[in-house]
Amino acid sequence: MPLRCAVAGLNRGALFVAKLQANPECEVIAVCDPRAEKLAEHPDAQGFEDFDTMLADAEPDLVAVVTPGPLHAPQSIAALNAGAHVLVETPNVYSEDEAREIVRIARERGLKYMLAEDYVYMGWCERLRSLVDDGALGEIIGGMAEYTHDCRPVRPLSAATEEHAQSWRFTNLPPLAYSSHTLGPLLELMDDRCVSATGLVGGRREVAGVEVFPLEIAVLETEGGRTINLTNGFMLSHPFVWMAALYGTEGSVRVINTDYRDPQALRVLVSTDDEPGWRDWPMEWHARDDGRDHLQVMVDAFVESVVENTPPPFDEARSMDFCLPGVLAHESARQGGRRLDVPLF
Ligand SMILES: NC(=O)c1ccc[n+]([C@@H]2O[C@H](COP(=O)([O-])OP(=O)(O)OC[C@H]3O[C@@H](n4cnc5c(N)ncnc54)[C@H](O)[C@@H]3O)[C@@H](O)[C@H]2O)c1
């Protein structure tokens, strides 16, 4: 019997429909989106405009939650309560309470819950993992990352509406809540997790009744005694940049991507004590050495954990490690930079 899968949110979610369908263990039996035209794009699955109705009528085994950010936690909780395993897009939570509730239900009900943090599965991250595992950088003592992307053209402030405010691209998305694409890979490469979060916000203001956080900075402390600083901003005049660095006792590496649509726009620089001085390490952003599509690898790994009843690559605790420190750093920024403890689940 194939796993009966459902996908909610059919913009990026259409990718999840395709990846789940491509897995021989799965059948996508239901899709959900309030926009009827989106449902019509998936004629082989039963379409639902309402999420709770979908859970009650379709009774899926697995739900992929790919809706606007603020819906991720409430819909994940509803799906877990309905007995479904959950694969959820980032950011998976917007508060510590949501994180605690999800961890509690997933554990009580013995269900798999995983943040769909796909950057960890990209080719560049796999290669950095082998560099770290080979010991080329010595001991990793810290990291930094920046994720800045001018989203004003897709969500202009002049068009601020409640619907916009729900969108992951918009404004009142606290930038540090969207940290898993930087923090996730750094923590995986360090094999570590955060224990405290401090944040500051730059340029905070209110536009059309919506609170805007143009630029946020986090300082995170890890269990392994490392430091990580993150800079995130989505409502500022700054073309897309995703960059990260790992600092080691015997070497360091820097990754910078200046155009997510251009595979050639990635630069990776490495310096080691054996060969000091920055040198280019040519590679593409997505392309993996095994030639597989990184999203398919992620979806297949989650499905395997459900079918085999083994822990998923990022279980409920690890999924919180990737997002909650950023959420708490944002909360710290709201409180004027008070250092907050990050719960370890
Ligand atoms: N991993 C990545 O690289 C990456 C990239 C893009 C987006 N994302 C994440 O994926 C999510 C979706 O992104 P997007 O670009 O598709 O967003 P979007 O806002 O363009 O689309 C969201 C879709 O969800 C639908 N929707 C709204 N309310 C719903 C509800 N109650 N139930 C079901 N569907 C509902 C909307 O009609 C729309 O079709 C976001 O949370 C975003 O953070 C991740």
CSV table of C-alpha atoms and ligand atoms in Angstrom, one decimal:
chain,number,residue,atom,x,y,z
A,1,MET,CA,0.0,0.0,0.0
A,2,PRO,CA,1.5,3.4,-1.0
A,3,LEU,CA,1.7,6.2,1.5
A,4,ARG,CA,-1.3,8.4,1.0
A,5,CYS,CA,0.2,11.9,0.7
A,6,ALA,CA,-1.3,15.4,0.7
A,7,VAL,CA,0.2,18.7,-0.2
A,8,ALA,CA,-1.0,22.1,1.1
A,9,GLY,CA,-0.1,25.3,-0.7
A,10,LEU,CA,0.3,24.8,-4.4
A,11,ASN,CA,2.8,27.4,-5.5
A,12,ARG,CA,6.1,26.0,-4.3
A,13,GLY,CA,4.0,23.0,-3.2
A,14,ALA,CA,3.7,21.9,-6.8
A,15,LEU,CA,7.3,20.9,-6.6
A,16,PHE,CA,6.5,18.7,-3.5
A,17,VAL,CA,3.6,17.1,-5.5
A,18,ALA,CA,6.1,16.2,-8.2
A,19,LYS,CA,8.8,14.9,-5.8
A,20,LEU,CA,6.3,12.8,-3.8
A,21,GLN,CA,4.8,11.4,-7.0
A,22,ALA,CA,8.2,10.4,-8.2
A,23,ASN,CA,8.8,8.3,-5.0
A,24,PRO,CA,7.5,4.8,-5.6
A,25,GLU,CA,6.3,4.5,-2.0
A,26,CYS,CA,3.9,7.5,-2.4
A,27,GLU,CA,0.7,8.5,-4.0
A,28,VAL,CA,-0.5,12.1,-3.8
A,29,ILE,CA,-4.2,11.6,-3.1
A,30,ALA,CA,-5.1,15.2,-2.0
A,31,VAL,CA,-4.0,18.8,-2.6
A,32,CYS,CA,-5.2,21.9,-0.7
A,33,ASP,CA,-5.2,25.6,-1.7
A,34,PRO,CA,-8.0,28.2,-1.4
A,35,ARG,CA,-7.3,29.1,-5.0
A,36,ALA,CA,-9.4,26.9,-7.2
A,37,GLU,CA,-7.2,27.5,-10.2
A,38,LYS,CA,-4.3,26.0,-8.3
A,39,LEU,CA,-6.3,22.9,-7.4
A,40,ALA,CA,-7.1,22.5,-11.1
A,41,GLU,CA,-3.4,22.1,-11.9
A,42,HIS,CA,-3.5,18.7,-10.1
A,43,PRO,CA,-6.4,16.8,-11.6
A,44,ASP,CA,-5.2,13.4,-10.3
A,45,ALA,CA,-5.6,14.4,-6.7
A,46,GLN,CA,-8.7,15.3,-4.8
A,47,GLY,CA,-8.8,19.1,-4.4
A,48,PHE,CA,-9.7,20.9,-1.1
A,49,GLU,CA,-10.0,24.6,-0.5
A,50,ASP,CA,-9.9,24.1,3.3
A,51,PHE,CA,-7.1,22.4,5.2
A,52,ASP,CA,-9.1,20.9,8.0
A,53,THR,CA,-11.7,19.5,5.6
A,54,MET,CA,-8.8,17.9,3.7
A,55,LEU,CA,-7.5,16.2,6.8
A,56,ALA,CA,-10.9,15.0,7.8
A,57,ASP,CA,-12.0,13.7,4.4
A,58,ALA,CA,-8.8,12.5,2.8
A,59,GLU,CA,-7.2,11.1,6.0
A,60,PRO,CA,-3.6,11.4,4.6
A,61,ASP,CA,-0.7,9.4,6.1
A,62,LEU,CA,1.7,12.3,5.2
A,63,VAL,CA,1.1,16.0,4.7
A,64,ALA,CA,3.6,18.4,3.1
A,65,VAL,CA,2.9,21.9,4.4
A,66,VAL,CA,4.0,24.5,1.8
A,67,THR,CA,1.7,27.4,2.6
A,68,PRO,CA,2.5,30.9,3.7
A,69,GLY,CA,4.8,31.0,6.7
A,70,PRO,CA,2.5,31.9,9.6
A,71,LEU,CA,0.3,28.9,8.7
A,72,HIS,CA,3.1,26.4,9.0
A,73,ALA,CA,2.9,25.7,12.7
A,74,PRO,CA,-0.9,25.7,13.1
A,75,GLN,CA,-1.3,23.4,10.0
A,76,SER,CA,1.5,21.1,11.2
A,77,ILE,CA,-0.2,20.8,14.6
A,78,ALA,CA,-3.6,20.1,13.0
A,79,ALA,CA,-2.0,17.4,10.7
A,80,LEU,CA,-0.1,15.8,13.6
A,81,ASN,CA,-3.3,15.8,15.7
A,82,ALA,CA,-5.0,14.0,12.8
A,83,GLY,CA,-2.3,11.3,12.9
A,84,ALA,CA,-0.3,12.4,9.8
A,85,HIS,CA,3.5,12.6,9.4
A,86,VAL,CA,4.5,16.2,8.5
A,87,LEU,CA,7.1,17.6,6.1
A,88,VAL,CA,7.0,21.4,6.5
A,89,GLU,CA,8.6,24.3,4.6
A,90,THR,CA,10.6,26.9,6.4
A,91,PRO,CA,10.1,28.8,8.7
A,92,ASN,CA,8.5,25.9,10.6
A,93,VAL,CA,7.7,28.0,13.7
A,94,TYR,CA,7.2,31.6,14.7
A,95,SER,CA,7.4,31.1,18.5
A,96,GLU,CA,8.8,28.9,21.2
A,97,ASP,CA,5.3,27.9,22.2
A,98,GLU,CA,4.6,26.6,18.7
A,99,ALA,CA,7.9,24.6,18.8
A,100,ARG,CA,7.1,23.1,22.2
A,101,GLU,CA,3.6,22.1,21.0
A,102,ILE,CA,4.9,20.4,17.9
A,103,VAL,CA,7.6,18.5,19.6
A,104,ARG,CA,5.2,17.3,22.3
A,105,ILE,CA,2.5,16.1,19.8
A,106,ALA,CA,5.0,14.4,17.5
A,107,ARG,CA,6.6,12.5,20.4
A,108,GLU,CA,3.3,11.6,22.1
A,109,ARG,CA,1.9,10.3,18.8
A,110,GLY,CA,5.1,8.7,17.5
A,111,LEU,CA,4.8,10.7,14.2
A,112,LYS,CA,7.6,11.9,12.0
A,113,TYR,CA,8.0,15.6,11.7
A,114,MET,CA,10.7,17.3,9.5
A,115,LEU,CA,11.6,20.7,8.4
A,116,ALA,CA,12.1,20.7,4.6
A,117,GLU,CA,15.5,22.4,4.9
A,118,ASP,CA,16.7,21.7,1.4
A,119,TYR,CA,20.0,23.8,1.4
A,120,VAL,CA,21.6,21.1,3.4
A,121,TYR,CA,21.1,18.7,0.5
A,122,MET,CA,22.6,21.0,-2.2
A,123,GLY,CA,25.9,20.2,-3.8
A,124,TRP,CA,27.9,23.0,-2.2
A,125,CYS,CA,26.9,21.9,1.3
A,126,GLU,CA,27.7,18.2,0.6
A,127,ARG,CA,31.2,19.3,-0.6
A,128,LEU,CA,31.8,21.5,2.4
A,129,ARG,CA,30.8,18.5,4.5
A,130,SER,CA,33.5,16.4,3.0
A,131,LEU,CA,36.0,19.2,3.5
A,132,VAL,CA,35.1,19.5,7.2
A,133,ASP,CA,34.9,15.7,7.7
A,134,ASP,CA,38.4,15.3,6.1
A,135,GLY,CA,39.7,17.7,8.8
A,136,ALA,CA,41.1,20.2,6.3
A,137,LEU,CA,39.8,23.1,8.4
A,138,GLY,CA,40.9,21.6,11.7
A,139,GLU,CA,38.4,22.3,14.5
A,140,ILE,CA,35.6,24.6,13.5
A,141,ILE,CA,35.4,27.4,16.0
A,142,GLY,CA,32.6,29.6,14.5
A,143,GLY,CA,30.6,30.6,11.5
A,144,MET,CA,28.8,33.5,10.0
A,145,ALA,CA,26.1,33.9,7.3
A,146,GLU,CA,24.2,36.6,5.5
A,147,TYR,CA,20.9,36.3,3.7
A,148,THR,CA,19.8,39.6,2.1
A,149,HIS,CA,17.3,39.8,-0.7
A,150,ASP,CA,15.4,42.8,-1.9
A,151,CYS,CA,11.8,41.5,-1.8
A,152,ARG,CA,10.3,45.0,-2.2
A,153,PRO,CA,9.6,44.4,-6.0
A,154,VAL,CA,7.4,41.4,-5.2
A,155,ARG,CA,5.8,42.8,-2.1
A,156,PRO,CA,5.9,46.6,-2.4
A,157,LEU,CA,5.1,48.3,0.9
A,158,SER,CA,2.7,50.6,-0.9
A,159,ALA,CA,0.6,47.5,-1.5
A,160,ALA,CA,0.6,46.3,2.1
A,161,THR,CA,-2.5,44.2,2.9
A,162,GLU,CA,-3.3,41.6,5.4
A,163,GLU,CA,-2.9,38.9,2.8
A,164,HIS,CA,0.6,40.3,1.9
A,165,ALA,CA,1.5,40.2,5.6
A,166,GLN,CA,0.8,36.5,5.6
A,167,SER,CA,3.4,35.9,2.8
A,168,TRP,CA,6.9,34.7,3.6
A,169,ARG,CA,8.2,37.3,1.3
A,170,PHE,CA,6.6,40.2,3.0
A,171,THR,CA,7.9,42.6,5.5
A,172,ASN,CA,6.5,41.6,8.8
A,173,LEU,CA,8.2,38.2,8.3
A,174,PRO,CA,10.9,38.8,11.0
A,175,PRO,CA,14.0,38.3,8.8
A,176,LEU,CA,15.7,36.2,11.4
A,177,ALA,CA,12.8,33.8,11.4
A,178,TYR,CA,13.9,32.9,7.9
A,179,SER,CA,17.3,31.7,9.0
A,180,SER,CA,17.2,27.9,8.4
A,181,HIS,CA,18.8,28.3,5.0
A,182,THR,CA,21.9,29.7,6.6
A,183,LEU,CA,21.8,28.3,10.2
A,184,GLY,CA,20.8,24.8,9.1
A,185,PRO,CA,23.8,24.2,6.9
A,186,LEU,CA,26.2,25.8,9.4
A,187,LEU,CA,24.9,23.7,12.3
A,188,GLU,CA,25.0,20.5,10.2
A,189,LEU,CA,28.6,21.2,9.2
A,190,MET,CA,29.5,21.9,12.8
A,191,ASP,CA,27.4,19.1,14.2
A,192,ASP,CA,26.2,21.5,16.9
A,193,ARG,CA,23.1,23.4,18.1
A,194,CYS,CA,22.5,26.8,19.6
A,195,VAL,CA,22.0,27.5,23.3
A,196,SER,CA,21.5,31.2,23.3
A,197,ALA,CA,20.4,34.0,20.9
A,198,THR,CA,20.8,37.7,21.0
A,199,GLY,CA,19.4,40.0,18.3
A,200,LEU,CA,19.3,43.6,17.1
A,201,VAL,CA,17.1,45.2,14.5
A,202,GLY,CA,18.0,48.1,12.2
A,203,GLY,CA,15.5,50.4,10.6
A,204,ARG,CA,12.4,49.1,12.4
A,205,ARG,CA,9.3,51.1,11.4
A,206,GLU,CA,5.6,50.8,10.7
A,207,VAL,CA,4.1,51.0,7.2
A,208,ALA,CA,0.4,50.8,6.4
A,209,GLY,CA,-0.2,49.3,9.9
A,210,VAL,CA,2.4,46.6,9.3
A,211,GLU,CA,5.5,46.4,11.4
A,212,VAL,CA,8.6,46.2,9.2
A,213,PHE,CA,12.0,44.8,10.2
A,214,PRO,CA,14.3,45.7,7.3
A,215,LEU,CA,17.6,44.3,8.8
A,216,GLU,CA,18.3,42.0,11.7
A,217,ILE,CA,21.5,40.7,13.2
A,218,ALA,CA,21.8,37.7,15.5
A,219,VAL,CA,24.7,36.5,17.7
A,220,LEU,CA,24.3,32.8,18.6
A,221,GLU,CA,26.2,30.7,21.0
A,222,THR,CA,26.4,27.0,20.5
A,223,GLU,CA,26.5,24.0,22.8
A,224,GLY,CA,30.0,23.2,21.5
A,225,GLY,CA,31.3,26.7,22.5
A,226,ARG,CA,31.2,28.2,19.0
A,227,THR,CA,29.9,31.5,17.8
A,228,ILE,CA,27.6,32.2,14.9
A,229,ASN,CA,26.5,35.6,13.6
A,230,LEU,CA,23.7,35.9,11.1
A,231,THR,CA,22.6,39.0,9.1
A,232,ASN,CA,19.2,38.8,7.4
A,233,GLY,CA,17.2,41.5,5.6
A,234,PHE,CA,14.4,41.3,3.0
A,235,MET,CA,13.0,44.8,2.8
A,236,LEU,CA,16.1,46.8,1.9
A,237,SER,CA,17.9,48.1,-1.2
A,238,HIS,CA,20.4,45.2,-1.7
A,239,PRO,CA,20.3,42.6,-4.4
A,240,PHE,CA,20.2,38.9,-3.4
A,241,VAL,CA,23.2,37.7,-1.5
A,242,TRP,CA,23.5,34.4,0.3
A,243,MET,CA,26.9,33.9,2.0
A,244,ALA,CA,28.4,31.9,4.7
A,245,ALA,CA,31.8,31.2,6.3
A,246,LEU,CA,33.2,28.6,8.5
A,247,TYR,CA,36.2,29.6,10.7
A,248,GLY,CA,38.6,26.7,11.6
A,249,THR,CA,41.8,26.3,13.6
A,250,GLU,CA,43.6,25.1,10.4
A,251,GLY,CA,41.6,26.6,7.6
A,252,SER,CA,38.5,28.6,6.7
A,253,VAL,CA,36.0,28.6,3.9
A,254,ARG,CA,33.7,31.3,2.4
A,255,VAL,CA,30.7,30.7,0.2
A,256,ILE,CA,28.9,33.5,-1.7
A,257,ASN,CA,26.0,33.3,-4.1
A,258,THR,CA,25.0,36.6,-5.7
A,259,ASP,CA,22.2,35.2,-8.0
A,260,TYR,CA,20.1,32.2,-7.0
A,261,ARG,CA,18.9,31.8,-10.6
A,262,ASP,CA,22.4,31.5,-12.0
A,263,PRO,CA,24.3,28.3,-11.2
A,264,GLN,CA,27.6,30.1,-12.1
A,265,ALA,CA,27.0,32.9,-9.6
A,266,LEU,CA,28.5,30.9,-6.8
A,267,ARG,CA,32.0,31.5,-5.4
A,268,VAL,CA,33.6,29.3,-2.9
A,269,LEU,CA,37.0,30.3,-1.4
A,270,VAL,CA,39.2,28.1,0.7
A,271,SER,CA,42.4,28.8,2.7
A,272,THR,CA,44.2,26.3,4.8
A,273,ASP,CA,47.5,26.3,6.9
A,274,ASP,CA,48.9,23.9,4.3
A,275,GLU,CA,48.1,26.3,1.5
A,276,PRO,CA,47.4,29.8,3.0
A,277,GLY,CA,45.6,32.4,0.9
A,278,TRP,CA,42.2,32.4,-0.7
A,279,ARG,CA,41.8,30.1,-3.6
A,280,ASP,CA,38.7,29.4,-5.7
A,281,TRP,CA,37.0,26.0,-5.4
A,282,PRO,CA,34.7,26.0,-8.5
A,283,MET,CA,31.3,24.4,-8.1
A,284,GLU,CA,27.7,25.0,-8.8
A,285,TRP,CA,25.0,25.8,-6.2
A,286,HIS,CA,22.6,22.9,-6.6
A,287,ALA,CA,24.5,20.3,-8.5
A,288,ARG,CA,25.3,17.3,-6.4
A,289,ASP,CA,28.2,14.8,-7.1
A,290,ASP,CA,25.6,12.0,-7.3
A,291,GLY,CA,23.8,13.9,-10.0
A,292,ARG,CA,20.5,13.7,-8.1
A,293,ASP,CA,18.0,16.5,-7.6
A,294,HIS,CA,18.5,17.8,-4.1
A,295,LEU,CA,14.8,18.3,-3.3
A,296,GLN,CA,14.1,14.7,-4.4
A,297,VAL,CA,16.9,13.4,-2.1
A,298,MET,CA,15.3,15.3,0.8
A,299,VAL,CA,11.8,14.1,0.1
A,300,ASP,CA,13.0,10.5,-0.4
A,301,ALA,CA,14.9,10.6,2.9
A,302,PHE,CA,11.8,11.7,4.8
A,303,VAL,CA,9.6,9.1,3.1
A,304,GLU,CA,12.1,6.4,3.9
A,305,SER,CA,12.0,7.4,7.6
A,306,VAL,CA,8.2,7.0,7.5
A,307,VAL,CA,8.2,3.7,5.6
A,308,GLU,CA,11.0,2.2,7.7
A,309,ASN,CA,9.9,3.8,10.9
A,310,THR,CA,13.4,5.2,11.5
A,311,PRO,CA,14.3,8.8,12.6
A,312,PRO,CA,14.1,11.3,9.8
A,313,PRO,CA,17.3,13.2,8.8
A,314,PHE,CA,16.0,16.1,10.9
A,315,ASP,CA,13.7,14.9,13.6
A,316,GLU,CA,11.3,17.2,15.5
A,317,ALA,CA,14.2,18.4,17.8
A,318,ARG,CA,16.7,19.0,15.0
A,319,SER,CA,14.0,20.8,12.9
A,320,MET,CA,13.6,23.3,15.8
A,321,ASP,CA,17.4,23.7,16.0
A,322,PHE,CA,17.4,25.2,12.5
A,323,CYS,CA,14.6,27.8,13.0
A,324,LEU,CA,14.0,28.6,16.6
A,325,PRO,CA,17.3,30.3,17.4
A,326,GLY,CA,16.5,32.9,14.7
A,327,VAL,CA,12.9,33.3,16.0
A,328,LEU,CA,14.3,33.9,19.5
A,329,ALA,CA,17.0,36.3,18.2
A,330,HIS,CA,14.2,38.3,16.6
A,331,GLU,CA,12.4,38.2,20.0
A,332,SER,CA,15.6,39.4,21.6
A,333,ALA,CA,15.8,42.3,19.1
A,334,ARG,CA,12.3,43.3,20.0
A,335,GLN,CA,13.4,43.3,23.6
A,336,GLY,CA,16.4,45.6,22.9
A,337,GLY,CA,19.0,42.9,22.6
A,338,ARG,CA,18.4,40.8,25.7
A,339,ARG,CA,20.2,37.4,25.5
A,340,LEU,CA,17.7,34.6,25.4
A,341,ASP,CA,18.2,30.9,26.1
A,342,VAL,CA,17.3,28.5,23.3
A,343,PRO,CA,15.5,25.4,24.5
A,344,LEU,CA,17.2,22.1,23.6
A,345,PHE,CA,14.5,19.5,22.9
B,1,LIG,N1,13.2,26.2,0.6
B,1,LIG,C1,13.2,27.2,-0.2
B,1,LIG,O1,14.2,27.5,-0.9
B,1,LIG,C2,11.9,28.0,-0.4
B,1,LIG,C3,11.7,28.8,-1.5
B,1,LIG,C4,10.5,29.5,-1.6
B,1,LIG,C5,9.6,29.4,-0.6
B,1,LIG,N2,9.8,28.6,0.5
B,1,LIG,C6,8.8,28.5,1.5
B,1,LIG,O2,7.7,27.8,1.0
B,1,LIG,C7,6.5,28.3,1.4
B,1,LIG,C8,5.6,28.6,0.2
B,1,LIG,O3,6.2,29.6,-0.7
B,1,LIG,P1,5.5,30.1,-2.0
B,1,LIG,O4,6.5,30.8,-2.7
B,1,LIG,O5,4.8,29.0,-2.6
B,1,LIG,O6,4.5,31.1,-1.3
B,1,LIG,P2,3.2,31.8,-2.0
B,1,LIG,O7,2.7,32.8,-0.9
B,1,LIG,O8,3.6,32.3,-3.3
B,1,LIG,O9,2.2,30.6,-2.2
B,1,LIG,C9,1.5,30.0,-1.1
B,1,LIG,C10,0.3,29.2,-1.6
B,1,LIG,O10,-0.4,28.7,-0.5
B,1,LIG,C11,-1.8,28.9,-0.7
B,1,LIG,N3,-2.5,29.1,0.6
B,1,LIG,C12,-2.8,30.2,1.3
B,1,LIG,N4,-3.5,29.9,2.4
B,1,LIG,C13,-3.6,28.5,2.4
B,1,LIG,C14,-4.3,27.6,3.3
B,1,LIG,N5,-4.9,28.0,4.4
B,1,LIG,N6,-4.2,26.3,3.0
B,1,LIG,C15,-3.6,25.8,1.9
B,1,LIG,N7,-3.0,26.7,1.0
B,1,LIG,C16,-3.0,28.0,1.2
B,1,LIG,C17,-1.8,30.2,-1.5
B,1,LIG,O11,-3.0,30.3,-2.2
B,1,LIG,C18,-0.6,29.9,-2.5
B,1,LIG,O12,-1.0,29.2,-3.6
B,1,LIG,C19,6.8,29.6,2.2
B,1,LIG,O13,6.5,29.4,3.5
B,1,LIG,C20,8.3,29.8,2.0
B,1,LIG,O14,8.9,30.2,3.2
B,1,LIG,C21,11.0,27.9,0.6
